[in-house]
Amino acid sequence: MAKLKVEVPQFHDIVLDDEDRFYRKLESLSNLLGLLGHVFHRVELLDIMRTLCMRTSFSGKIDSFVLTSVAIAQEYVKIGKLDRAAVTYEQAASSPCIDVRNVTTEVRVIFLLRWAEALALTECTDEALLKYGEAMALSEVLTVPDKTAPTIVRARSRITALERSALAATVYGAIQLSRDNTTTAISGLMQALRLWNRALDTLTKLRQPALPASSSSPNPFQVSAQDQAISTDDKPGSPRLWDAMIDGLHWRLADGVVTTLFALGRLHHIRGSVKNSEFFTQKANELATSLNAPLLISRALAKEAEKELAIGHLDTGHDLLVQASYHWEQGPDVLDVSAAVTLRREMLECIDNKFPNISQANDLAWPTMNVNGSPHPASHAVAQGLMFAQDSDEDDEDDEETDMQAYWQMVKKRYRSETLDAAGLACPMVDLLPEHWTVVNISVTDDKQTLFISRQRARCEPLIFCLPLDRQGRREMGDDEEEPLSYEKAIEELQDIIRLNDETAKNAKDIQDKEGRAAWWAERGNLDLRLKELLENIEFCWLGAFKTILAEPSDSSVEALNSLRTKIDKVFKRNRVVPQDKKSHLRLRLDDAIVECFSNLSPKCRDEEIEDLIYFVLDLYQLHGAPIALSEIDMDQLVVDLRTVLEEYSAKSRGESTAHPDHHLFLALDKNLQGLPWESIPILRGRSVSRIPSISFLLDRVDLVRHQQGQALASRSSTGGPPPDRTTVDPLKTFYILNPSGDLKNTQSTFEPKFKDLEKLGWKGITGRPPTEEEMLQGFQRNDLVLPTLVANLWDVTDREIDRVATAVLSKLRIDGEHLDPKGKSTSGDASAVSVVQAVAEARELCKLKYLTGAAPVVYGIPFYL
């Protein structure tokens, strides 16, 4: 049986009634496939369209060939085939079928911008800058239709200009990202997002009045009744609404919005701004859902799943992946960026947004860069038709810049100049802080098995300990010994306590009789005890003897510390821990910082804590090559001898060494430890402790005080006087927000009369409703103290108990008519005044439930005084 031979018609054999319109239909389908995420199908269609451009003679075939080549290259970029994208651009640029002189300027601009983007993604920054510069120069000669042109023509011209500027901002962001300037890259993408949205808004305004109210929500992929009503026999050559909107332009613009949202989510994730990343990914998901684009929804859900999996929420991540059905990513790309680097990047963005430049309002203006790719300040003039603006002198500052603007610009300059290299780390920033401030960083490893804790003080040797959480369990453990407290057990216990706290708090309103209230308080008291024991166990099991790294510094003499070091050495020698051979050249000397740290260990501590000290010294001996036979060491005798040494040191130093009366400790906690109330572990309970993101944050606050006092900002080479150790605020310039949700009637009745009395002295505030944005702005701008803004609760507490804390804090800060007068005199500078941090610490003890309620409030920031 003869096979049927099918001959595929060639393009030159096809006869088309309207080649222009046929190509526009293919272009519209291509844009739709791009929006829906069908990469490979779109590449096949684009290849057909490019072949069609070479085989037919419709108008605009050369421009279409170039734009189709750009679209193919962009699809290669989406799937990571950057080399193939580069080859596509080079082939299009050197194609013998294309005469560059016949390509319109507008298309050449698009081609150069897209090529620059691909080059930036391959980190060919110099070449990308050149292409961007060529495109910018060409864009300057583009013309716009005059006012006599039809409305649709002018509108489409505006949309094209917005689209072109959005693309330029996107390329600018890619170039900045190739230079590891994430903050500026995000700024460029934000400009692009605004432009894409403006283009969509402009296109939407072209549509005829909306469908009747009875109609269902419009489907973006359904031809509207108005579109169906357009006659197919319009006069040739006249602009048609169909051509203006149904050639795929609206799909292309929507694709630009979605792509930019995903890019912003990715960059915020790289920078470590998880919340911002979630926001943009969610917005992309919402837009994809409104467009009914399954693959885009899948992509957005996959991105959300990445985040959940990265933070250990396996069940949630699995559910999201099931919803997504599949995703295009090769695996989680969440970068565990350190807090300091992340906050530095976020700070640069915040400073840029703090004082926006009016000249930056025109998003249509392309971002400019210096010859090395550095972003150029928008306030600098750019010569007409030039890409690279001339560098202006740094001393040419705006004379009308406010005092605070000058301060933030100096802070911005310092952040940009900071580098994490050996030379920069040789002069630690902590030396620029007051000597009675201590900074402690605590973090846990990804496997939750090891704790890292470090301590830094000005002009003191830093300390860092690596503490396995199960180290006590590794030692001899009898049958009656409990298993060590793991990270997972501690978090599980805390979560169970908080869950029961929430349940009992909600049930309080249903209890009426005396017996029920007694049982309710008994249950709450039991939870309070459980939390107290949990915090004690965290200190004992996790920190042990190394809890002394959190102790207040003392002014023990050098002689006293040397004597303690010598006695510790003698104990180990007497117990034959170290080699007794006279030929041994081993000379181990404990550092001063370590001796000072362990000098704070109480002689009444538990045996396991002294064992921590013993094993630490043994590890040092082994590290220096000393042979240690653990089986031959009498551990019990070592504990007894070292306890005797600690008792002698404590008795001798009692009354001689004193702590600084205004000492303050700052905690920088990693994300896995921030939910624990560290301020209430025994060694920190009642002390002035607050939380900060990094040491740079402290340095900013010190710099602000210096700037206000007319001093130079601190630097690693500062040689000036001592840094200011106190931040004072005017208590009369206070803005308060009381019961904004309107559901805390008892709280409002407790504080409203007091605050109303203080309004006679200058206080301003809002009661019983949330403030407007303008009210919040004015509150921050015109007042020194805003309540409540510095204190937050780690979990929900009952209003009456937390009101008791707030009342105590206000009393200790002397915020009342007795200590304030209309002339503004306060206790500023009074040595007996306490900071707001110390006031919160002392107020914890006034709670009926000293842990369930007292441990909940924590303070963020620096201690300030009234």
PDB file of C-alpha atoms in Angstrom, residues 237-331:
ATOM      1  CA  GLY A 237      -5.347  53.145   6.941  1.00  0.00           C
ATOM      2  CA  SER A 238      -7.515  54.520   9.767  1.00  0.00           C
ATOM      3  CA  PRO A 239      -6.386  53.740  13.309  1.00  0.00           C
ATOM      4  CA  ARG A 240      -8.644  51.166  14.889  1.00  0.00           C
ATOM      5  CA  LEU A 241      -9.331  50.543  18.582  1.00  0.00           C
ATOM      6  CA  TRP A 242      -8.906  46.842  17.874  1.00  0.00           C
ATOM      7  CA  ASP A 243      -5.359  47.382  16.678  1.00  0.00           C
ATOM      8  CA  ALA A 244      -4.605  49.618  19.653  1.00  0.00           C
ATOM      9  CA  MET A 245      -5.481  47.035  22.277  1.00  0.00           C
ATOM     10  CA  ILE A 246      -5.966  43.536  20.883  1.00  0.00           C
ATOM     11  CA  ASP A 247      -2.593  43.175  19.186  1.00  0.00           C
ATOM     12  CA  GLY A 248      -1.308  41.861  22.508  1.00  0.00           C
ATOM     13  CA  LEU A 249      -0.153  45.177  23.947  1.00  0.00           C
ATOM     14  CA  HIS A 250      -2.155  44.790  27.144  1.00  0.00           C
ATOM     15  CA  TRP A 251      -0.807  41.254  27.592  1.00  0.00           C
ATOM     16  CA  ARG A 252       2.733  42.479  27.079  1.00  0.00           C
ATOM     17  CA  LEU A 253       2.262  45.211  29.689  1.00  0.00           C
ATOM     18  CA  ALA A 254       0.737  42.751  32.156  1.00  0.00           C
ATOM     19  CA  ASP A 255       3.711  40.467  31.552  1.00  0.00           C
ATOM     20  CA  GLY A 256       5.999  43.372  32.422  1.00  0.00           C
ATOM     21  CA  VAL A 257       4.187  43.932  35.723  1.00  0.00           C
ATOM     22  CA  VAL A 258       4.284  40.251  36.694  1.00  0.00           C
ATOM     23  CA  THR A 259       7.950  39.834  35.746  1.00  0.00           C
ATOM     24  CA  THR A 260       8.907  42.928  37.726  1.00  0.00           C
ATOM     25  CA  LEU A 261       6.976  41.748  40.800  1.00  0.00           C
ATOM     26  CA  PHE A 262       8.767  38.410  40.726  1.00  0.00           C
ATOM     27  CA  ALA A 263      12.117  40.164  40.289  1.00  0.00           C
ATOM     28  CA  LEU A 264      11.436  42.449  43.262  1.00  0.00           C
ATOM     29  CA  GLY A 265      10.500  39.453  45.380  1.00  0.00           C
ATOM     30  CA  ARG A 266      13.730  37.710  44.427  1.00  0.00           C
ATOM     31  CA  LEU A 267      15.928  40.746  45.129  1.00  0.00           C
ATOM     32  CA  HIS A 268      14.332  41.359  48.521  1.00  0.00           C
ATOM     33  CA  HIS A 269      14.929  37.694  49.332  1.00  0.00           C
ATOM     34  CA  ILE A 270      18.581  38.010  48.340  1.00  0.00           C
ATOM     35  CA  ARG A 271      18.882  41.077  50.529  1.00  0.00           C
ATOM     36  CA  GLY A 272      17.274  39.235  53.418  1.00  0.00           C
ATOM     37  CA  SER A 273      14.082  41.344  53.587  1.00  0.00           C
ATOM     38  CA  VAL A 274      11.714  38.405  53.974  1.00  0.00           C
ATOM     39  CA  LYS A 275       8.560  40.430  54.593  1.00  0.00           C
ATOM     40  CA  ASN A 276       9.081  42.571  51.504  1.00  0.00           C
ATOM     41  CA  SER A 277       9.794  39.450  49.467  1.00  0.00           C
ATOM     42  CA  GLU A 278       6.540  37.904  50.666  1.00  0.00           C
ATOM     43  CA  PHE A 279       4.654  41.087  49.767  1.00  0.00           C
ATOM     44  CA  PHE A 280       5.802  41.228  46.149  1.00  0.00           C
ATOM     45  CA  THR A 281       5.402  37.478  45.633  1.00  0.00           C
ATOM     46  CA  GLN A 282       1.866  37.696  46.996  1.00  0.00           C
ATOM     47  CA  LYS A 283       1.084  40.613  44.676  1.00  0.00           C
ATOM     48  CA  ALA A 284       2.368  38.566  41.731  1.00  0.00           C
ATOM     49  CA  ASN A 285       0.132  35.696  42.837  1.00  0.00           C
ATOM     50  CA  GLU A 286      -2.900  37.987  43.065  1.00  0.00           C
ATOM     51  CA  LEU A 287      -2.281  39.388  39.588  1.00  0.00           C
ATOM     52  CA  ALA A 288      -1.739  35.918  38.157  1.00  0.00           C
ATOM     53  CA  THR A 289      -5.013  34.787  39.710  1.00  0.00           C
ATOM     54  CA  SER A 290      -6.879  37.764  38.259  1.00  0.00           C
ATOM     55  CA  LEU A 291      -5.437  36.931  34.844  1.00  0.00           C
ATOM     56  CA  ASN A 292      -6.427  33.273  35.238  1.00  0.00           C
ATOM     57  CA  ALA A 293      -2.864  32.277  34.316  1.00  0.00           C
ATOM     58  CA  PRO A 294      -2.245  28.816  35.862  1.00  0.00           C
ATOM     59  CA  LEU A 295       1.500  28.688  35.232  1.00  0.00           C
ATOM     60  CA  LEU A 296       2.061  32.108  36.793  1.00  0.00           C
ATOM     61  CA  ILE A 297       0.002  31.068  39.807  1.00  0.00           C
ATOM     62  CA  SER A 298       2.114  27.927  40.010  1.00  0.00           C
ATOM     63  CA  ARG A 299       5.284  29.999  39.897  1.00  0.00           C
ATOM     64  CA  ALA A 300       4.097  32.332  42.644  1.00  0.00           C
ATOM     65  CA  LEU A 301       3.032  29.433  44.872  1.00  0.00           C
ATOM     66  CA  ALA A 302       6.379  27.760  44.299  1.00  0.00           C
ATOM     67  CA  LYS A 303       8.142  30.917  45.427  1.00  0.00           C
ATOM     68  CA  GLU A 304       6.050  30.989  48.587  1.00  0.00           C
ATOM     69  CA  ALA A 305       6.846  27.306  49.122  1.00  0.00           C
ATOM     70  CA  GLU A 306      10.565  28.061  48.880  1.00  0.00           C
ATOM     71  CA  LYS A 307      10.257  30.544  51.705  1.00  0.00           C
ATOM     72  CA  GLU A 308       8.293  28.153  53.916  1.00  0.00           C
ATOM     73  CA  LEU A 309      10.706  25.275  53.315  1.00  0.00           C
ATOM     74  CA  ALA A 310      13.717  27.463  53.996  1.00  0.00           C
ATOM     75  CA  ILE A 311      12.444  28.398  57.460  1.00  0.00           C
ATOM     76  CA  GLY A 312      11.556  24.798  58.299  1.00  0.00           C
ATOM     77  CA  HIS A 313       7.780  24.868  57.731  1.00  0.00           C
ATOM     78  CA  LEU A 314       7.799  21.588  55.838  1.00  0.00           C
ATOM     79  CA  ASP A 315       4.069  20.885  55.977  1.00  0.00           C
ATOM     80  CA  THR A 316       3.123  24.357  54.742  1.00  0.00           C
ATOM     81  CA  GLY A 317       5.775  24.214  52.035  1.00  0.00           C
ATOM     82  CA  HIS A 318       4.555  20.792  50.928  1.00  0.00           C
ATOM     83  CA  ASP A 319       0.961  22.016  50.728  1.00  0.00           C
ATOM     84  CA  LEU A 320       2.003  24.990  48.609  1.00  0.00           C
ATOM     85  CA  LEU A 321       3.957  22.743  46.252  1.00  0.00           C
ATOM     86  CA  VAL A 322       0.950  20.473  45.896  1.00  0.00           C
ATOM     87  CA  GLN A 323      -1.166  23.507  45.003  1.00  0.00           C
ATOM     88  CA  ALA A 324       1.437  24.687  42.549  1.00  0.00           C
ATOM     89  CA  SER A 325       1.572  21.207  40.936  1.00  0.00           C
ATOM     90  CA  TYR A 326       5.004  21.968  39.595  1.00  0.00           C
ATOM     91  CA  HIS A 327       7.417  24.858  39.553  1.00  0.00           C
ATOM     92  CA  TRP A 328      10.266  26.021  37.372  1.00  0.00           C
ATOM     93  CA  GLU A 329      12.916  26.608  39.994  1.00  0.00           C
ATOM     94  CA  GLN A 330      15.752  24.079  40.363  1.00  0.00           C
ATOM     95  CA  GLY A 331      15.652  24.355  44.151  1.00  0.00           C
TER      96      GLY A 331
END
